[in-house]
Amino acid sequence: MKRRSFLSAVAGAAFLTACGSDDGETGAAGAKITLGFSAWPGWFPWQVAQEKGLFTKNGVTVELKYFDSYTDSLNALATGNLSCNSQTLNDTLSSVSGGSKQTIVLLNDNSTGNDQIIAGPGISTVAQLKGKKVAAEQGTVDHYLLLLALEKAGLTEKDVTFTPLLTDAAAAAFVAGQVDAVGVFAPFTTTALGRAGSTAISTSKDFPGAIPDALSFQSQFVKDHPDEVQKVVQTWFDTTAWIKANPAEAVSIMAKKGGVSDEDYKSYDAGTTIFTKEQNLEAFTPGSDAKHLDFQANKIAEFLVSTKLVDAKPPLDGLFEPKFVKAVR
């Protein structure tokens, strides 16, 4: 099961998928935007924007398209069937490596605890993973988290026996005692922690900025329709402000879309930090630490090449465009 698809396992058929494709048609409000998103707390605010009429308020025609399969949303953007998509920085870089022309205009959030490295009895630190068998889904952000944690402990992947498994299978293998540790995201963290004596020895909270989630547009659409892109970015910040002012109603809308209870949604949401305008601007500014997108992109690119997920480091020129966040009211 791929990253960001965890609520699909919980919700099943409860999700609704909007119809339509990005045909670039232009109406009274300008070019129509088809915006893709999938199951992740940092992306469910788009549902709030739609239900509370905030896109319309900003004069932009947006058709939301929900994907049960996160991977399908990536492919839809890469093949030109969406104007924009909600996706991780890791996956954006993978698409760019494959030749897709994309531009990130907004950071939605950062994972701050929903991704975890969980170890079995007798292992309380990452350093103690040396010589142990560790499972994760290869190429996902949890595999990336594992490498970051190993590096911080003075180790590399060569110091462990890495076992690539789909996330749900990895969690099951860990519970069955077939591996010593596992890299998983919620709710599979709950599954893994069901093993007696297990504990999270590293989480995404330990690496601020390492797992950013963003809104990525087709680059040509950004060039052709900057005013419409601006309205979408403005709507995002209007939506987060509305959520802050109306938390109970907002949680109900987002939980319903996810097919889970309000309380369950709150527990997932706790490990996701929605970015403010100020945090966006800091991330878009070039820098030499984890708070900056260019720094993270270079580290992720090295990961993608080293794990042979891409043949060459993806080009970063023109990937980040901060002007829309800067212009937010």
CSV table of C-alpha atoms in Angstrom, one decimal:
chain,number,residue,atom,x,y,z
A,1,MET,CA,0.0,0.0,0.0
A,2,LYS,CA,1.5,3.3,-1.1
A,3,ARG,CA,2.1,6.4,1.0
A,4,ARG,CA,-1.0,8.6,1.6
A,5,SER,CA,-3.4,5.8,0.9
A,6,PHE,CA,-3.9,4.7,4.5
A,7,LEU,CA,-7.4,6.2,4.9
A,8,SER,CA,-8.5,4.3,1.8
A,9,ALA,CA,-8.0,1.1,3.7
A,10,VAL,CA,-10.2,2.5,6.5
A,11,ALA,CA,-12.9,4.1,4.4
A,12,GLY,CA,-13.3,1.7,1.4
A,13,ALA,CA,-16.1,2.7,-0.8
A,14,ALA,CA,-17.1,5.7,1.3
A,15,PHE,CA,-15.1,8.0,-0.8
A,16,LEU,CA,-16.6,9.9,-3.7
A,17,THR,CA,-14.6,10.6,-6.9
A,18,ALA,CA,-15.5,13.6,-9.0
A,19,CYS,CA,-15.6,13.1,-12.7
A,20,GLY,CA,-14.0,15.2,-15.4
A,21,SER,CA,-10.6,15.9,-16.9
A,22,ASP,CA,-8.4,18.9,-17.4
A,23,ASP,CA,-9.4,20.0,-20.8
A,24,GLY,CA,-8.3,23.6,-20.2
A,25,GLU,CA,-11.7,25.0,-21.0
A,26,THR,CA,-12.4,28.6,-20.2
A,27,GLY,CA,-15.6,29.9,-18.7
A,28,ALA,CA,-16.8,33.1,-17.2
A,29,ALA,CA,-14.5,32.7,-14.2
A,30,GLY,CA,-11.5,31.8,-16.3
A,31,ALA,CA,-9.7,28.5,-17.0
A,32,LYS,CA,-11.2,25.5,-15.2
A,33,ILE,CA,-8.8,23.8,-12.8
A,34,THR,CA,-9.0,20.1,-12.1
A,35,LEU,CA,-7.4,19.5,-8.7
A,36,GLY,CA,-6.5,16.0,-7.6
A,37,PHE,CA,-6.1,14.8,-4.0
A,38,SER,CA,-6.2,11.6,-2.0
A,39,ALA,CA,-6.3,10.4,1.6
A,40,TRP,CA,-4.1,12.5,3.9
A,41,PRO,CA,-5.1,14.9,6.6
A,42,GLY,CA,-3.1,17.7,4.9
A,43,TRP,CA,-5.2,17.4,1.8
A,44,PHE,CA,-8.7,17.0,3.2
A,45,PRO,CA,-9.0,20.8,3.6
A,46,TRP,CA,-9.7,20.9,-0.1
A,47,GLN,CA,-13.0,19.2,0.7
A,48,VAL,CA,-13.8,22.0,3.1
A,49,ALA,CA,-13.0,24.6,0.5
A,50,GLN,CA,-15.5,23.0,-1.9
A,51,GLU,CA,-18.3,22.5,0.6
A,52,LYS,CA,-18.1,26.0,2.0
A,53,GLY,CA,-18.0,27.6,-1.4
A,54,LEU,CA,-14.5,29.2,-0.9
A,55,PHE,CA,-13.3,28.5,-4.5
A,56,THR,CA,-16.4,30.3,-5.8
A,57,LYS,CA,-15.8,33.1,-3.4
A,58,ASN,CA,-12.4,33.6,-4.9
A,59,GLY,CA,-13.8,33.5,-8.5
A,60,VAL,CA,-12.1,30.3,-9.6
A,61,THR,CA,-13.8,27.2,-11.2
A,62,VAL,CA,-12.3,24.1,-9.5
A,63,GLU,CA,-13.3,20.5,-10.0
A,64,LEU,CA,-12.0,18.3,-7.2
A,65,LYS,CA,-11.0,14.8,-8.3
A,66,TYR,CA,-10.6,12.3,-5.4
A,67,PHE,CA,-8.4,9.3,-6.0
A,68,ASP,CA,-8.7,6.1,-4.0
A,69,SER,CA,-5.2,5.3,-5.4
A,70,TYR,CA,-2.7,7.9,-4.7
A,71,THR,CA,-0.4,6.5,-7.4
A,72,ASP,CA,-3.2,7.1,-10.0
A,73,SER,CA,-3.3,10.7,-9.0
A,74,LEU,CA,0.5,11.0,-9.7
A,75,ASN,CA,0.0,9.4,-13.1
A,76,ALA,CA,-2.9,11.7,-13.9
A,77,LEU,CA,-0.9,14.8,-13.3
A,78,ALA,CA,2.2,13.4,-15.1
A,79,THR,CA,0.1,12.6,-18.2
A,80,GLY,CA,-1.7,15.9,-18.3
A,81,ASN,CA,-5.1,14.7,-17.0
A,82,LEU,CA,-5.1,17.1,-14.0
A,83,SER,CA,-4.2,20.7,-13.8
A,84,CYS,CA,-2.7,20.1,-10.4
A,85,ASN,CA,-2.3,17.4,-7.7
A,86,SER,CA,-1.7,17.1,-4.0
A,87,GLN,CA,1.5,15.0,-3.6
A,88,THR,CA,4.7,14.5,-1.6
A,89,LEU,CA,7.9,16.3,-2.6
A,90,ASN,CA,9.5,12.8,-3.1
A,91,ASP,CA,6.9,11.8,-5.7
A,92,THR,CA,7.0,15.1,-7.4
A,93,LEU,CA,10.8,14.7,-7.9
A,94,SER,CA,10.2,11.1,-9.2
A,95,SER,CA,7.7,12.5,-11.8
A,96,VAL,CA,10.1,15.2,-12.8
A,97,SER,CA,12.9,12.7,-13.3
A,98,GLY,CA,10.6,10.9,-15.7
A,99,GLY,CA,10.2,14.0,-17.8
A,100,SER,CA,7.0,15.6,-16.3
A,101,LYS,CA,7.1,19.4,-16.2
A,102,GLN,CA,5.7,20.4,-12.9
A,103,THR,CA,5.8,23.4,-10.6
A,104,ILE,CA,5.2,23.4,-6.9
A,105,VAL,CA,3.2,26.6,-5.9
A,106,LEU,CA,2.2,25.7,-2.3
A,107,LEU,CA,3.2,23.6,0.7
A,108,ASN,CA,0.2,22.1,2.4
A,109,ASP,CA,1.8,20.4,5.3
A,110,ASN,CA,4.6,18.5,6.9
A,111,SER,CA,4.4,15.0,8.4
A,112,THR,CA,5.2,15.5,12.1
A,113,GLY,CA,4.8,12.1,13.6
A,114,ASN,CA,2.5,10.0,11.4
A,115,ASP,CA,5.5,8.2,9.9
A,116,GLN,CA,7.4,6.0,12.3
A,117,ILE,CA,10.2,3.5,12.6
A,118,ILE,CA,9.0,0.9,15.1
A,119,ALA,CA,11.2,-1.7,16.7
A,120,GLY,CA,10.6,-4.9,18.6
A,121,PRO,CA,11.5,-5.9,22.2
A,122,GLY,CA,15.1,-5.2,23.2
A,123,ILE,CA,15.6,-2.4,20.7
A,124,SER,CA,15.2,1.1,22.1
A,125,THR,CA,17.5,3.2,19.8
A,126,VAL,CA,18.1,3.4,16.1
A,127,ALA,CA,21.8,2.5,16.7
A,128,GLN,CA,20.6,-0.9,18.0
A,129,LEU,CA,19.3,-1.7,14.5
A,130,LYS,CA,22.8,-2.6,13.4
A,131,GLY,CA,22.7,-6.2,12.0
A,132,LYS,CA,18.9,-6.3,12.4
A,133,LYS,CA,16.2,-7.1,9.8
A,134,VAL,CA,14.2,-4.0,8.9
A,135,ALA,CA,11.1,-3.8,6.6
A,136,ALA,CA,9.6,-0.9,4.7
A,137,GLU,CA,8.0,-0.2,1.4
A,138,GLN,CA,10.9,0.6,-1.0
A,139,GLY,CA,11.0,4.1,-2.3
A,140,THR,CA,8.3,5.5,0.0
A,141,VAL,CA,8.8,8.3,2.5
A,142,ASP,CA,9.0,5.7,5.3
A,143,HIS,CA,12.0,4.1,3.5
A,144,TYR,CA,13.4,7.6,3.3
A,145,LEU,CA,12.7,8.2,7.0
A,146,LEU,CA,14.6,5.0,7.8
A,147,LEU,CA,17.7,6.2,5.9
A,148,LEU,CA,17.5,9.6,7.7
A,149,ALA,CA,17.3,7.8,11.1
A,150,LEU,CA,20.2,5.5,10.3
A,151,GLU,CA,22.3,8.4,9.1
A,152,LYS,CA,21.6,10.3,12.3
A,153,ALA,CA,22.8,7.2,14.3
A,154,GLY,CA,26.0,6.9,12.3
A,155,LEU,CA,24.7,4.0,10.2
A,156,THR,CA,23.8,3.3,6.6
A,157,GLU,CA,21.3,0.9,5.0
A,158,LYS,CA,24.3,-1.5,4.6
A,159,ASP,CA,24.4,-1.9,8.4
A,160,VAL,CA,20.9,-3.5,8.4
A,161,THR,CA,19.2,-6.2,6.4
A,162,PHE,CA,16.6,-4.2,4.5
A,163,THR,CA,13.5,-6.1,3.5
A,164,PRO,CA,11.3,-4.4,1.0
A,165,LEU,CA,7.6,-5.1,1.5
A,166,LEU,CA,4.3,-3.3,0.9
A,167,THR,CA,3.4,-1.2,4.0
A,168,ASP,CA,0.6,-3.4,5.1
A,169,ALA,CA,2.6,-6.6,4.6
A,170,ALA,CA,5.6,-5.0,6.4
A,171,ALA,CA,3.5,-4.2,9.4
A,172,ALA,CA,2.1,-7.8,9.4
A,173,ALA,CA,5.6,-9.2,9.1
A,174,PHE,CA,6.7,-7.2,12.1
A,175,VAL,CA,3.8,-8.2,14.3
A,176,ALA,CA,4.6,-11.9,13.3
A,177,GLY,CA,8.2,-11.5,14.4
A,178,GLN,CA,9.6,-12.0,10.9
A,179,VAL,CA,11.5,-8.7,11.0
A,180,ASP,CA,13.1,-6.7,13.9
A,181,ALA,CA,11.8,-3.3,12.9
A,182,VAL,CA,9.5,-1.6,10.4
A,183,GLY,CA,8.9,1.7,8.8
A,184,VAL,CA,5.2,2.5,8.5
A,185,PHE,CA,2.6,5.3,8.5
A,186,ALA,CA,-0.7,5.6,10.3
A,187,PRO,CA,-2.9,3.5,10.8
A,188,PHE,CA,-0.3,0.8,10.2
A,189,THR,CA,1.6,2.3,13.1
A,190,THR,CA,-1.2,1.1,15.3
A,191,THR,CA,-1.0,-2.4,13.8
A,192,ALA,CA,2.8,-2.6,14.3
A,193,LEU,CA,2.6,-1.3,17.9
A,194,GLY,CA,0.3,-4.2,18.6
A,195,ARG,CA,3.4,-6.4,18.9
A,196,ALA,CA,4.2,-6.8,22.6
A,197,GLY,CA,7.2,-4.8,23.7
A,198,SER,CA,7.4,-2.7,20.5
A,199,THR,CA,8.1,1.0,20.5
A,200,ALA,CA,8.6,3.8,18.0
A,201,ILE,CA,12.3,4.6,18.0
A,202,SER,CA,12.1,7.4,15.4
A,203,THR,CA,9.3,9.4,13.8
A,204,SER,CA,8.9,12.1,11.2
A,205,LYS,CA,8.7,14.5,14.1
A,206,ASP,CA,12.4,14.0,14.6
A,207,PHE,CA,13.1,15.4,11.1
A,208,PRO,CA,11.2,18.6,10.6
A,209,GLY,CA,10.7,19.4,6.9
A,210,ALA,CA,11.8,16.0,5.7
A,211,ILE,CA,8.4,14.9,4.4
A,212,PRO,CA,6.6,17.9,2.8
A,213,ASP,CA,3.3,17.6,1.0
A,214,ALA,CA,2.6,20.1,-1.7
A,215,LEU,CA,0.4,21.3,-4.5
A,216,SER,CA,2.1,20.7,-7.8
A,217,PHE,CA,0.7,22.1,-11.1
A,218,GLN,CA,1.5,21.3,-14.7
A,219,SER,CA,4.2,24.0,-15.5
A,220,GLN,CA,2.5,25.0,-18.7
A,221,PHE,CA,-0.8,25.7,-16.9
A,222,VAL,CA,1.0,28.0,-14.4
A,223,LYS,CA,2.5,29.9,-17.3
A,224,ASP,CA,-0.8,30.1,-19.2
A,225,HIS,CA,-3.2,30.8,-16.2
A,226,PRO,CA,-1.3,32.5,-13.4
A,227,ASP,CA,-4.4,34.4,-12.2
A,228,GLU,CA,-6.3,31.1,-11.7
A,229,VAL,CA,-3.4,29.6,-9.9
A,230,GLN,CA,-3.3,32.6,-7.6
A,231,LYS,CA,-6.9,32.2,-6.7
A,232,VAL,CA,-6.4,28.5,-5.8
A,233,VAL,CA,-3.5,29.4,-3.5
A,234,GLN,CA,-5.6,32.2,-1.9
A,235,THR,CA,-8.4,29.7,-1.4
A,236,TRP,CA,-6.1,27.4,0.5
A,237,PHE,CA,-5.2,30.0,3.0
A,238,ASP,CA,-8.8,31.2,3.3
A,239,THR,CA,-9.8,27.6,4.0
A,240,THR,CA,-7.2,27.0,6.7
A,241,ALA,CA,-8.4,30.2,8.4
A,242,TRP,CA,-12.0,29.0,8.1
A,243,ILE,CA,-11.0,25.6,9.7
A,244,LYS,CA,-9.3,27.4,12.5
A,245,ALA,CA,-12.4,29.5,13.2
A,246,ASN,CA,-14.8,26.5,12.8
A,247,PRO,CA,-12.9,23.4,14.0
A,248,ALA,CA,-15.8,21.2,14.9
A,249,GLU,CA,-17.6,21.6,11.6
A,250,ALA,CA,-14.3,21.4,9.7
A,251,VAL,CA,-13.3,18.1,11.3
A,252,SER,CA,-16.8,16.7,10.6
A,253,ILE,CA,-16.5,17.5,6.9
A,254,MET,CA,-13.0,16.1,6.6
A,255,ALA,CA,-13.8,12.9,8.7
A,256,LYS,CA,-16.9,12.3,6.6
A,257,LYS,CA,-14.8,12.5,3.4
A,258,GLY,CA,-12.4,10.0,5.0
A,259,GLY,CA,-15.1,7.7,6.1
A,260,VAL,CA,-13.9,7.8,9.7
A,261,SER,CA,-15.2,9.1,13.0
A,262,ASP,CA,-14.4,12.6,14.1
A,263,GLU,CA,-12.3,11.2,16.9
A,264,ASP,CA,-10.3,9.0,14.5
A,265,TYR,CA,-9.7,11.9,12.2
A,266,LYS,CA,-8.4,14.0,15.1
A,267,SER,CA,-5.9,11.2,16.0
A,268,TYR,CA,-4.6,11.1,12.4
A,269,ASP,CA,-4.5,14.9,12.1
A,270,ALA,CA,-2.2,15.2,15.2
A,271,GLY,CA,0.8,14.0,13.2
A,272,THR,CA,0.3,16.5,10.4
A,273,THR,CA,1.3,20.1,10.6
A,274,ILE,CA,-0.5,22.5,8.2
A,275,PHE,CA,1.9,25.1,6.9
A,276,THR,CA,1.1,28.8,7.5
A,277,LYS,CA,2.0,31.5,4.9
A,278,GLU,CA,5.1,32.3,6.9
A,279,GLN,CA,6.2,28.7,7.0
A,280,ASN,CA,5.6,28.4,3.3
A,281,LEU,CA,7.7,31.5,2.6
A,282,GLU,CA,10.6,30.1,4.7
A,283,ALA,CA,10.4,26.8,2.9
A,284,PHE,CA,10.5,28.4,-0.5
A,285,THR,CA,13.5,30.5,0.4
A,286,PRO,CA,16.8,28.8,-0.5
A,287,GLY,CA,18.7,27.5,2.5
A,288,SER,CA,21.1,24.9,4.0
A,289,ASP,CA,18.9,23.1,6.5
A,290,ALA,CA,15.7,21.0,6.7
A,291,LYS,CA,13.3,24.0,6.7
A,292,HIS,CA,14.1,24.8,3.1
A,293,LEU,CA,12.6,23.0,0.0
A,294,ASP,CA,15.8,23.2,-2.1
A,295,PHE,CA,17.8,21.5,0.7
A,296,GLN,CA,15.2,18.8,1.1
A,297,ALA,CA,14.8,18.3,-2.6
A,298,ASN,CA,18.6,17.7,-3.0
A,299,LYS,CA,18.6,15.2,-0.2
A,300,ILE,CA,15.5,13.4,-1.6
A,301,ALA,CA,17.1,13.4,-5.1
A,302,GLU,CA,20.2,11.7,-3.7
A,303,PHE,CA,17.9,9.1,-2.0
A,304,LEU,CA,16.0,8.4,-5.3
A,305,VAL,CA,19.3,7.9,-7.2
A,306,SER,CA,20.9,5.8,-4.5
A,307,THR,CA,17.9,3.5,-4.3
A,308,LYS,CA,17.8,3.3,-8.1
A,309,LEU,CA,14.3,4.6,-8.2
A,310,VAL,CA,15.5,7.1,-10.8
A,311,ASP,CA,18.4,7.0,-13.2
A,312,ALA,CA,19.6,10.5,-12.7
A,313,LYS,CA,19.1,13.4,-10.3
A,314,PRO,CA,16.0,15.3,-11.3
A,315,PRO,CA,16.4,18.9,-12.4
A,316,LEU,CA,15.2,21.5,-9.9
A,317,ASP,CA,15.2,24.6,-12.1
A,318,GLY,CA,11.8,26.1,-12.1
A,319,LEU,CA,10.3,23.5,-9.7
A,320,PHE,CA,9.6,25.9,-6.9
A,321,GLU,CA,7.5,29.1,-7.5
A,322,PRO,CA,6.9,31.2,-4.4
A,323,LYS,CA,5.2,34.2,-6.0
A,324,PHE,CA,1.7,32.9,-5.4
A,325,VAL,CA,2.2,32.5,-1.7
A,326,LYS,CA,3.9,35.9,-1.5
A,327,ALA,CA,0.8,37.5,-3.1
A,328,VAL,CA,-1.7,35.9,-0.6
A,329,ARG,CA,-3.7,38.6,1.2
